[in-house]
Coordinates of C-alpha atoms in Angstrom, one line a residue:
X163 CA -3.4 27.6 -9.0
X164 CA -6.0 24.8 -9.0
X165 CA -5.3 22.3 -11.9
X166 CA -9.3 21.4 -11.5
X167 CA -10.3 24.1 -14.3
X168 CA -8.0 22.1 -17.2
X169 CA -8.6 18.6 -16.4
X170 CA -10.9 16.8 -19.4
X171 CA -13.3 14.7 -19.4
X172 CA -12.8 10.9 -19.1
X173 CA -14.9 8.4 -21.3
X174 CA -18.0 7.4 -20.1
X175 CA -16.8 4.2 -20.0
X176 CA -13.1 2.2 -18.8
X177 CA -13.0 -1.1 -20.4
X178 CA -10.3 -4.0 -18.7
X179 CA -7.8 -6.0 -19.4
X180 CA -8.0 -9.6 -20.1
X181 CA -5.2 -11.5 -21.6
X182 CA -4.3 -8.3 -24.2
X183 CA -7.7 -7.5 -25.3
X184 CA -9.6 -5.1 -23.7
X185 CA -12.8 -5.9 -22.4
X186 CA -16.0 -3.3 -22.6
X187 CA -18.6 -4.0 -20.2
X188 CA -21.3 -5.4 -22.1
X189 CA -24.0 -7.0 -20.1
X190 CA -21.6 -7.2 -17.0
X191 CA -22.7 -4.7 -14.0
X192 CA -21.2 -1.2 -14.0
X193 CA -20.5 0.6 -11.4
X194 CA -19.6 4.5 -11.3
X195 CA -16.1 5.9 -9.8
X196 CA -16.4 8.8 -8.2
X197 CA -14.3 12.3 -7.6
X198 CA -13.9 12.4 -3.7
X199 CA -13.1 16.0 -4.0
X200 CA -16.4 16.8 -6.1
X201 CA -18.6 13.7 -5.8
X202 CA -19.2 13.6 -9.4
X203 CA -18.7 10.9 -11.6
X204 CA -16.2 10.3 -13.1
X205 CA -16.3 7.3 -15.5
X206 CA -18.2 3.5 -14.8
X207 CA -16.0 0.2 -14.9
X208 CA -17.3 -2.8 -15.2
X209 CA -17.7 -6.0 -12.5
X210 CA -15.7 -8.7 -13.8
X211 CA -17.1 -11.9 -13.8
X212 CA -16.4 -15.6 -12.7
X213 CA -15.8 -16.5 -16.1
X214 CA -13.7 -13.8 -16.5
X215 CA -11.6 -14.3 -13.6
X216 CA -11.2 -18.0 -14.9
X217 CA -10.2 -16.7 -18.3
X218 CA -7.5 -14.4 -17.2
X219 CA -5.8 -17.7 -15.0
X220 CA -6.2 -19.7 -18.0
X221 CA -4.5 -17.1 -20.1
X222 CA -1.7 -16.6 -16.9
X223 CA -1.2 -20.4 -16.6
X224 CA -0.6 -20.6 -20.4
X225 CA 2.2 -18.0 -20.3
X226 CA 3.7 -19.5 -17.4
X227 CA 3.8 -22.9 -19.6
X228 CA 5.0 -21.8 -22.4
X229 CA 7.5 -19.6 -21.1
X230 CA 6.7 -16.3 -23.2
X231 CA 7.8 -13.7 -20.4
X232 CA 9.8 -16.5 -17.7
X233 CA 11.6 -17.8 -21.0
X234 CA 12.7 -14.5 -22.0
X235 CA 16.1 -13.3 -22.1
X236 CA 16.6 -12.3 -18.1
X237 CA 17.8 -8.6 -19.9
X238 CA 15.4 -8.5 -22.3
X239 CA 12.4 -8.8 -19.6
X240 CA 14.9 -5.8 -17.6
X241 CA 14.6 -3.5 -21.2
X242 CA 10.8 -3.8 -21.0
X243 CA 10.9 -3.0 -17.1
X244 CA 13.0 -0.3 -17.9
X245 CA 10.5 1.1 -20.1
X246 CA 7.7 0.7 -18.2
X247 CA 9.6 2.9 -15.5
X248 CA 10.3 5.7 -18.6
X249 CA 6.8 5.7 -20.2
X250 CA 5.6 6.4 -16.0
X251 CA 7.7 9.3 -16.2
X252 CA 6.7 10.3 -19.4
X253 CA 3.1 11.1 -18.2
X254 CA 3.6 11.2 -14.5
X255 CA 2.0 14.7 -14.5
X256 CA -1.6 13.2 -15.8
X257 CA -1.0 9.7 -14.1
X258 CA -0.7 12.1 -10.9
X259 CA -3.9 13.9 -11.9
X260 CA -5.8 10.8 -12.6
X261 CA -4.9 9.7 -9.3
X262 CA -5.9 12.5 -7.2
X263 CA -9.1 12.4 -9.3
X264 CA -10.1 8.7 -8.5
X265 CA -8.5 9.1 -4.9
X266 CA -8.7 12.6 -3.6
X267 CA -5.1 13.1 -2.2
X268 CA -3.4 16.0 -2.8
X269 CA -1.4 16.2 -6.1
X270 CA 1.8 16.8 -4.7
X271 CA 1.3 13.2 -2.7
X272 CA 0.1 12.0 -6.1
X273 CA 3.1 12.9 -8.0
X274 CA 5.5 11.5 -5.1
X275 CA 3.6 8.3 -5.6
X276 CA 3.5 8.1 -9.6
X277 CA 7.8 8.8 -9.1
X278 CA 8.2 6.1 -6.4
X279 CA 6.1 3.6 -9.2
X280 CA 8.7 4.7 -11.6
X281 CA 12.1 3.8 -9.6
X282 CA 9.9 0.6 -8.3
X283 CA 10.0 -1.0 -11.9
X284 CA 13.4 0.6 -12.5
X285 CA 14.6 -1.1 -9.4
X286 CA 13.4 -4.5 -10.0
X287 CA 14.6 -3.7 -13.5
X288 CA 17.9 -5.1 -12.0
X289 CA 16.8 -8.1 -10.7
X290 CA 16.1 -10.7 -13.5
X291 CA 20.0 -10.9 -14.6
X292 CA 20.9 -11.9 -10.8
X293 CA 18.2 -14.4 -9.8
X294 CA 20.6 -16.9 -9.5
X295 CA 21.4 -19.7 -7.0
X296 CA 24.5 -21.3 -5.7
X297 CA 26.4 -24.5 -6.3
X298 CA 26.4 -25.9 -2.5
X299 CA 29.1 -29.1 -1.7
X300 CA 27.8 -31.6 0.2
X301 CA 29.6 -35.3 0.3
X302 CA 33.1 -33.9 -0.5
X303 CA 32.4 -34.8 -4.4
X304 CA 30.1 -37.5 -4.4
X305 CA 27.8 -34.8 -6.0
X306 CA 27.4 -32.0 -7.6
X307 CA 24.7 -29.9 -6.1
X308 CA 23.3 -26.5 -7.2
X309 CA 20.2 -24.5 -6.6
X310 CA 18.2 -22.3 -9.0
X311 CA 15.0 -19.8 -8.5
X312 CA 12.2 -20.1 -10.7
X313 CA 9.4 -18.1 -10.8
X314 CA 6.4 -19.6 -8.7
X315 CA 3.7 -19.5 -11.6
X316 CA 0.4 -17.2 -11.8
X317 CA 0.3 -14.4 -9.0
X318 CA -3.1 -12.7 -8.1
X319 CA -2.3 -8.9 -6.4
X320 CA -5.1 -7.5 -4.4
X321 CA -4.8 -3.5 -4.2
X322 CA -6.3 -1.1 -1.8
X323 CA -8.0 2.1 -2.7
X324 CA -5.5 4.4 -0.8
X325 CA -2.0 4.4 -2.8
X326 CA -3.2 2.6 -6.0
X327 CA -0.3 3.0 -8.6
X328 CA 2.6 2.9 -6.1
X329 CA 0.8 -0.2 -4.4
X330 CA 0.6 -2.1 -7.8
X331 CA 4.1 -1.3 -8.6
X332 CA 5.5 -2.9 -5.2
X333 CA 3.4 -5.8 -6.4
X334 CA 4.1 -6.0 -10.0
X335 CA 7.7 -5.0 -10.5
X336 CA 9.1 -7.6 -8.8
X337 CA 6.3 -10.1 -9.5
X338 CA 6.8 -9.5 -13.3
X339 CA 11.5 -9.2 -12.5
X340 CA 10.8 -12.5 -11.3
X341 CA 9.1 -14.0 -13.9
X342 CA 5.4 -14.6 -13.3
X343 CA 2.3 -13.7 -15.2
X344 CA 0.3 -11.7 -12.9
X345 CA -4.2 -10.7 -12.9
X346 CA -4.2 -7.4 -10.9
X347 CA -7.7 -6.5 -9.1
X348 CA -7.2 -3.0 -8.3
X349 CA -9.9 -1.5 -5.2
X350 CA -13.3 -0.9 -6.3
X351 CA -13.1 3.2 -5.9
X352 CA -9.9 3.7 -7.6
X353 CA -9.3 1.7 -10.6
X354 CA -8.6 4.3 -12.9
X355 CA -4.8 4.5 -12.7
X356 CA -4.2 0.9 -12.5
X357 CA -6.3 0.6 -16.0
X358 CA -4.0 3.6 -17.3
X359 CA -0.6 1.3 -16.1
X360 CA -1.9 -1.8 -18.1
X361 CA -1.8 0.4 -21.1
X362 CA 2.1 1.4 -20.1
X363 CA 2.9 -2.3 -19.3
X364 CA 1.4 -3.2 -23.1
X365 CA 3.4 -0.2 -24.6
X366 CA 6.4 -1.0 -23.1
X367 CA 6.2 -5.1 -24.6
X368 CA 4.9 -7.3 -21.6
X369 CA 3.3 -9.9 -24.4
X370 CA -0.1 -10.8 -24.2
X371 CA -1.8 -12.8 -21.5
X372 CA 1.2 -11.7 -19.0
X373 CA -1.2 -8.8 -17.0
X374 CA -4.3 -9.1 -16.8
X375 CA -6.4 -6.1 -14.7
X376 CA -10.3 -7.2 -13.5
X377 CA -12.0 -4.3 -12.2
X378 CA -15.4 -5.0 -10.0
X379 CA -16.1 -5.8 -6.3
X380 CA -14.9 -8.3 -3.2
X381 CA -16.2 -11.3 -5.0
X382 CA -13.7 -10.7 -7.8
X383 CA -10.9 -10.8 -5.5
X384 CA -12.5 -13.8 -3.6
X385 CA -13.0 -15.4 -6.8
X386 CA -9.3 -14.8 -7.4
X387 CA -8.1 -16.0 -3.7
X388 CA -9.7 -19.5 -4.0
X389 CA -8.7 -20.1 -7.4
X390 CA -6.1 -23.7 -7.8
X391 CA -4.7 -22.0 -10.6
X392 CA -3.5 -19.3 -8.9
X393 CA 0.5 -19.7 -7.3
X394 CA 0.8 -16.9 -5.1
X395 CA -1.8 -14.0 -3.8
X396 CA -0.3 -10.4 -2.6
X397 CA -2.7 -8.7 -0.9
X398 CA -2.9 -4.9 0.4
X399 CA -5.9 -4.2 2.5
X400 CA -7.6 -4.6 5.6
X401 CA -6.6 -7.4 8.2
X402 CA -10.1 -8.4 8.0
X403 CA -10.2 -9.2 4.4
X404 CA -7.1 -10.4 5.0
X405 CA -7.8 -12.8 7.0
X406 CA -10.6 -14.0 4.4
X407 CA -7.7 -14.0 1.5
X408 CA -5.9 -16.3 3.8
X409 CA -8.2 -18.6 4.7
X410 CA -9.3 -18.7 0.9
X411 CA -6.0 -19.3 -0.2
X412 CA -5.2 -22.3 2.3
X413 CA -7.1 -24.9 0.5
X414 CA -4.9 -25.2 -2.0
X415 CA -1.7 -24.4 -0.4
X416 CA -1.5 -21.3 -2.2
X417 CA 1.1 -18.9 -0.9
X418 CA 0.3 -15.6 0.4
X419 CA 1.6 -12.1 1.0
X420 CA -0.7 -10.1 3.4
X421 CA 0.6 -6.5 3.9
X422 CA -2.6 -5.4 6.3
X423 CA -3.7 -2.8 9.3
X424 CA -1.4 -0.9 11.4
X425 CA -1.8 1.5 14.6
X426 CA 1.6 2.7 14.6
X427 CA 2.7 4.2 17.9
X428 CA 5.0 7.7 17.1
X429 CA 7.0 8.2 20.1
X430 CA 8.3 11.7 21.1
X431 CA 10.8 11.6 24.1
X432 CA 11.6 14.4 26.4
X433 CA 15.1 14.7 24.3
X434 CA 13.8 15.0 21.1
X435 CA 13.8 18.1 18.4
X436 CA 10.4 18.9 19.2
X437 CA 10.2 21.3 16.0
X438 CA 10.9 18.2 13.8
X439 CA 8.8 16.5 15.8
X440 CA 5.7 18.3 15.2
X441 CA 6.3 19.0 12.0
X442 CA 6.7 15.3 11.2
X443 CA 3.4 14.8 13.0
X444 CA 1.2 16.7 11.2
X445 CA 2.7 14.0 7.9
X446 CA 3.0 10.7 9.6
X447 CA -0.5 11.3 11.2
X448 CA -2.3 13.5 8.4
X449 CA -1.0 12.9 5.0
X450 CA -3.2 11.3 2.6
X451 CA -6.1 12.0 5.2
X452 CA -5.1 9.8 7.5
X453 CA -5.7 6.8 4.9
X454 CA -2.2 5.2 5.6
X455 CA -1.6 1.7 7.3
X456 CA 1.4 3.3 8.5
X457 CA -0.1 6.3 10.2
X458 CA 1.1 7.6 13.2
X459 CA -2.4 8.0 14.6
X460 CA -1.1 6.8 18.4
X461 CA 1.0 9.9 19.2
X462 CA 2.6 8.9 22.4
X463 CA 4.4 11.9 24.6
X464 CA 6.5 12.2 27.3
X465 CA 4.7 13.0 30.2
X466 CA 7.4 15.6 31.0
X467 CA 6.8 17.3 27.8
X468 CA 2.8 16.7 27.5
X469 CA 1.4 20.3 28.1
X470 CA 3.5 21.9 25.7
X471 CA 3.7 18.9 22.8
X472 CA -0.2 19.6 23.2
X473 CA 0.3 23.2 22.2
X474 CA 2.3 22.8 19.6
X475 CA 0.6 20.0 18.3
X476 CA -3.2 21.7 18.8
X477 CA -2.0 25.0 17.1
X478 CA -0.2 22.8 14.3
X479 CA -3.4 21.2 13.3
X480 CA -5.5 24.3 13.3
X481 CA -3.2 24.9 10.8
X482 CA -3.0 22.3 8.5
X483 CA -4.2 23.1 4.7
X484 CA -7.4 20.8 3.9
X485 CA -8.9 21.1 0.4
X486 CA -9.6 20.0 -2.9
X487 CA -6.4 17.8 -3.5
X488 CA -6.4 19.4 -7.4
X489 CA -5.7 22.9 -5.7
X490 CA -2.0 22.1 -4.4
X491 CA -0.5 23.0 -1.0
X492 CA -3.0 21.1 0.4
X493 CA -1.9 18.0 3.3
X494 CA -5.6 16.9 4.0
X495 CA -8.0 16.1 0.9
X496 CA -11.1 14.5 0.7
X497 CA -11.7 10.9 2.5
X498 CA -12.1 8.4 -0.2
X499 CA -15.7 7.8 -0.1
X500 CA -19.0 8.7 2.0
X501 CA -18.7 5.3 3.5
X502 CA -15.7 6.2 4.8
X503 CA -16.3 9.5 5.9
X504 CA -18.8 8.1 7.9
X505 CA -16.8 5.9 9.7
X506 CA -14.2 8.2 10.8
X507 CA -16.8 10.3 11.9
X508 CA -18.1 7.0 14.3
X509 CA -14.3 6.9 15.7
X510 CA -14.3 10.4 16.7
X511 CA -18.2 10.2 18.4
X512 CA -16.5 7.3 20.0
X513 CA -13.4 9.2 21.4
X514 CA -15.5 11.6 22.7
X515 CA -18.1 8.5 24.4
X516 CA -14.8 7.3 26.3
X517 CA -13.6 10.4 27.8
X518 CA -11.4 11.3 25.3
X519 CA -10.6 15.3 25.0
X520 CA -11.7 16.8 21.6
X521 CA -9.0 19.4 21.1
X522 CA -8.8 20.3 17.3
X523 CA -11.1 19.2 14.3
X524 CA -13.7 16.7 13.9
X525 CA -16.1 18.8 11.2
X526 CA -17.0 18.0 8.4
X527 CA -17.5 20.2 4.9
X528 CA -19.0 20.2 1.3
X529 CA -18.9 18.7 -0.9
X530 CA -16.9 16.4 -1.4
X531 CA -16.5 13.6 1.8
X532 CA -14.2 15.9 4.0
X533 CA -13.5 15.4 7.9
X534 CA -11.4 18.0 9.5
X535 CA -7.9 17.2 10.9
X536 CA -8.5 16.0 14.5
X537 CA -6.8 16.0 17.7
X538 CA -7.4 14.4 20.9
X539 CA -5.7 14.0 24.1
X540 CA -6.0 12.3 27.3
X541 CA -6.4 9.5 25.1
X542 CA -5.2 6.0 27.2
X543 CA -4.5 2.8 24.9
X544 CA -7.2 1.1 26.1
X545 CA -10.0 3.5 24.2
X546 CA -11.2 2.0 20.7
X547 CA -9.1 5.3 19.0
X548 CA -6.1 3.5 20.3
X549 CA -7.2 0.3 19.4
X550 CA -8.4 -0.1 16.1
X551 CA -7.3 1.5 12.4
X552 CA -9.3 4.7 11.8
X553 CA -7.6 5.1 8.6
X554 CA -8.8 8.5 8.6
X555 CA -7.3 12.3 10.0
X556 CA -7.6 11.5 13.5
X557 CA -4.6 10.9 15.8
X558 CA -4.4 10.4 19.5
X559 CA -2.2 11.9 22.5
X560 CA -1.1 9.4 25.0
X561 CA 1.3 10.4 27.9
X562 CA 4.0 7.5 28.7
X563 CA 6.3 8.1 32.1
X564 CA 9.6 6.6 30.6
X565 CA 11.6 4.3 28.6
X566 CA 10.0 0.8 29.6
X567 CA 6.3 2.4 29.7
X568 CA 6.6 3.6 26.0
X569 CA 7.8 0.6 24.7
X570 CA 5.3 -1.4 27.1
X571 CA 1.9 1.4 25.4
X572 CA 3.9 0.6 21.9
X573 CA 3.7 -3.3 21.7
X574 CA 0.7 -2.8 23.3
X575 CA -1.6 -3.5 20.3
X576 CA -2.4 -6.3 17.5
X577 CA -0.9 -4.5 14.7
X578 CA 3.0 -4.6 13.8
X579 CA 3.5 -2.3 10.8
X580 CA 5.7 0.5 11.9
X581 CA 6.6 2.7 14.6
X582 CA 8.4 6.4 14.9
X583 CA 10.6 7.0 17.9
X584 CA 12.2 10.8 18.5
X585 CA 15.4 11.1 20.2
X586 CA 18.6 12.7 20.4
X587 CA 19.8 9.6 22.7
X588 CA 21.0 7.3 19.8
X589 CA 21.6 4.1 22.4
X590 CA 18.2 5.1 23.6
X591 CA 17.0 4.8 19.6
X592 CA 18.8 1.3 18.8
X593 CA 17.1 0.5 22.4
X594 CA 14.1 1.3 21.3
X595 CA 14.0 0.3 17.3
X596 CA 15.5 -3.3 19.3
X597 CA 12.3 -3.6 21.8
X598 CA 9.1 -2.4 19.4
X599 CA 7.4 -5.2 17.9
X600 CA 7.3 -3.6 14.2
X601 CA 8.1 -4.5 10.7
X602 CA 9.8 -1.2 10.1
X603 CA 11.0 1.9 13.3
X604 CA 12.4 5.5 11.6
X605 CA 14.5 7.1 14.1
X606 CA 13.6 11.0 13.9
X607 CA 12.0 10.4 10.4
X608 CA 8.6 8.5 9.4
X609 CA 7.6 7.2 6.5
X610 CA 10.4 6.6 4.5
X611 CA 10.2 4.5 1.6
X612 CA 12.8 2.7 -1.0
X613 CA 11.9 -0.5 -3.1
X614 CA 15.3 -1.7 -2.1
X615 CA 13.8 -2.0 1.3
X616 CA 11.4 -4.7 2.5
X617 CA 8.3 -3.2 3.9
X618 CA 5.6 -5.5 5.7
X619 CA 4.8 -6.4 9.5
X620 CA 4.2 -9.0 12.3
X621 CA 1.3 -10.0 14.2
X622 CA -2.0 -8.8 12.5
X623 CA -0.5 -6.0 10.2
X624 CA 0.4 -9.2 7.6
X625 CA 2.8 -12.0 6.6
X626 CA 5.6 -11.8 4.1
X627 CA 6.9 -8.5 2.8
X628 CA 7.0 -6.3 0.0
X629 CA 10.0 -4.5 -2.1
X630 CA 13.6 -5.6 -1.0
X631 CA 15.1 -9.0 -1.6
X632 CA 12.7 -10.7 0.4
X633 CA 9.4 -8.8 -1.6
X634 CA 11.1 -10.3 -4.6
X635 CA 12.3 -14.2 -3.1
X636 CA 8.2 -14.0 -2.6
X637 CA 7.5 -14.8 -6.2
X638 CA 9.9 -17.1 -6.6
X639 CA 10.2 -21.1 -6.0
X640 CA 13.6 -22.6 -4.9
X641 CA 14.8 -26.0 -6.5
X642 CA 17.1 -27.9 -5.6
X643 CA 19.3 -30.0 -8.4
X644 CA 21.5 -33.0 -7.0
X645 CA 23.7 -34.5 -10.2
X646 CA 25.8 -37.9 -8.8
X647 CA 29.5 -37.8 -10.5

């Protein structure tokens, strides 16, 4: 049963939040955030300004100084992590409906992603008591040498549109464990939940000027990445904003985390549980609509197994439930805006320019900004489809001939996010998760998540990861102290 006929109305107006006050719009722009499902509005945010952007570092800087959250008790900041993660759960159910409003994915996605924001913050909930360093001998006694991590001072996080609460959780969890005030910019299309976590993170006892959460366009976050009072940038998106965060960032030596594109290669050997396979598919390449950095949009099969992987895999996606995301038992919901919509639909005209084989999909319906689950073979990694991030419903059959040609079609790309390999042959799988150039491989699995595992790539899909140790040694500074005896 749809949940669409009991969802209320939201306020004509979201206000943000700026160093514990919130902020109404005023004379500042507005711009209107839209239901992808219904293209109606929703509710109008406002475009932060420059002098709001400098406000909220001011305000960030002067928490770092005076050490209200970094100064804490390292349990005390864990009790008020701890409840952030329990106020999440208390209204998951209308976090989840907020999000599949603002976002269009399917509710069931949207209540997976509100419960993996949750065990995020309880995770790093754990972390401030052992953010420790080490006592380290150096001259045989001479010395005494020890090492502590502090937190590396005011941290800007940069959101996409696609995964907007669980996003700003792998940011701010581990940001906020490690001690550092933080000014989140959630994505222009979906800032509703992010606004709604603010609320949680003041509930909960974050003290004033800690979060801040700017709502508006690219200059905001551009305005953010040049900034000298900012430590540290984290930054979900595309590589090429990215790459303009980056080169924002490096003249003032501030340090970056760039989780960016992907055009993960899902590889399905002759050997493998070709039921699972499919099935796994149809997620890793359709969930969310495509609008994953992690998407298995390059399928590549075994040439042994090509005809009938092509069945299955056609008749599969003729199948696959596409809908309002509010109606449940729905995989493919609306794109996330007409802008996008329209360039999926450019990929798939371009598939079909280069010789690719249309098999399944490539409509469109209304309203709302749908495209249909689509299917292509005869695909060869040379076409644009297999070259750039569609970051839509449209995946790609390529044939490979063996072991060396898979992985040779595999690190055959720019990106380095992810990759899926299906096997019963586990030396063939450690071979394999050994030889692809990827930040994470799932063995007969595919996008598999834990914040106690690091998630990022190489080459252009980023630098520096998120979740894990590592996400968390991000937003901290090493120092070393050297005593003489």
């Amino acid at each position: 049963m749809s949940i669409r006929s009991r969802v209320g109305t939201l306020p004509a107006h979201e206000p943000f939040l700026l160093a514990g006050e919130w902020i109404p719009a005023g004379d500042r722009a507005r711009r209107e955030v839209i239901d992808p499902a219904t293209q109606e509005v929703l509710t109008t945010v406002a475009d932060a300004t420059a002098a709001d952007v400098d406000a909220a570092v001011a305000a960030a800087v002067a928490a770092h100084a005076d050490r209200r959250w970094r100064g804490m008790a390292p349990l005390d900041r864990a009790r008020i992590l701890n409840r952030v993660a329990d106020l999440i759960e208390a209204d998951l159910e209308e976090l989840a409906i907020l999000e599949t409003r603002d976002n269009g994915k399917p509710i069931e996605r949207s209540r997976a992603d509100t419960a993996s924001a949750a065990r995020t913050f309880r995770h790093f909930a754990g972390a401030p008591s052992r953010l420790g360093g080490s006592v380290i001998p150096i001259d045989g006694g001479a010395h005494h040498v020890y090492t502590v991590l502090e937190p590396i001072g005011p941290v800007a996080i940069i959101l996409p549109w696609n995964f907007p609460i669980m996003t700003a959780a792998f940011k701010l969890a581990p940001a906020l464990a490690a001690g550092c005030p933080v000014i989140a910019k959630p994505a222009e299309d979906t800032p509703l939940t992010l606004l709604r976590l603010a609320r949680i993170l003041q509930e909960a006892g974050v003290p004033d000027g800690v979060v801040s959460v700017l709502t508006g366009d690219g200059e905001v976050g551009a305005a953010l990445s040049a900034h000298p009072g900012i430590a540290k940038i984290s930054f979900t998106g595309s590589t090429e904003v990215g790459r303009l965060v980056a080169h924002a960032a490096a003249d003032d030596f501030t340090r970056v985390t760039l989780e960016l594109g992907g055009k993960s290669p899902n590889i399905v050997f002759e050997d493998a549980d070709l039921d699972a396979a499919v099935l796994t598919a149809m997620r890793a390449s359709f969930g969310h609509s495509g609008q994953m950095c992690t998407a298995g949009s390059r399928l590549l099969v075994q040439r042994s197994i090509l005809e009938e992987m092509t069945e299955r895999l056609a008749a599969a996606v003729r199948r696959v439930p596409v809908g309002d995301g509010l109606d449940g038992g729905i995989t493919v919901g609306p794109l996330v805006s007409e802008e996008q919509r329209q360039r999926v639909l450019r990929y798939i005209e371009k598939g079909i320019g280069e010789g690719a084989t249309l098999v399944a999909g490539g409509g469109t319906r209304e309203p709302g900004f749908y495209v249909e689950p689509t299917l292509f073979s005869g695909v060869t990694n040379d076409m644009t489809i297999a070259r750039e991030e569609i970051f839509g419903p449209v995946v790609g059959i390529i044939a490979f001939d063996d072991e060396a040609d898979a992985v040779r079609i595999a690190n055959d790309t720019r990106y380095g996010l992810a990759a899926g390999v299906w096997t019963r042959d586990l030396s063939r799988a450690h071979r394999m998760a050994a030889a692809i150039d990827a930040g994470t491989v799932w063995i007969n699995t595919y996008n598999v998540f834990d914040p106690a595992l690091s998630f990022g790539g190489v080459g252009e899909s980023g630098l520096g990861r998120d979740l894990g140790d590592e996400g968390l040694l991000g937003f901290c500074e090493p120092k070393s102290v050297v005593i003489a005896i």
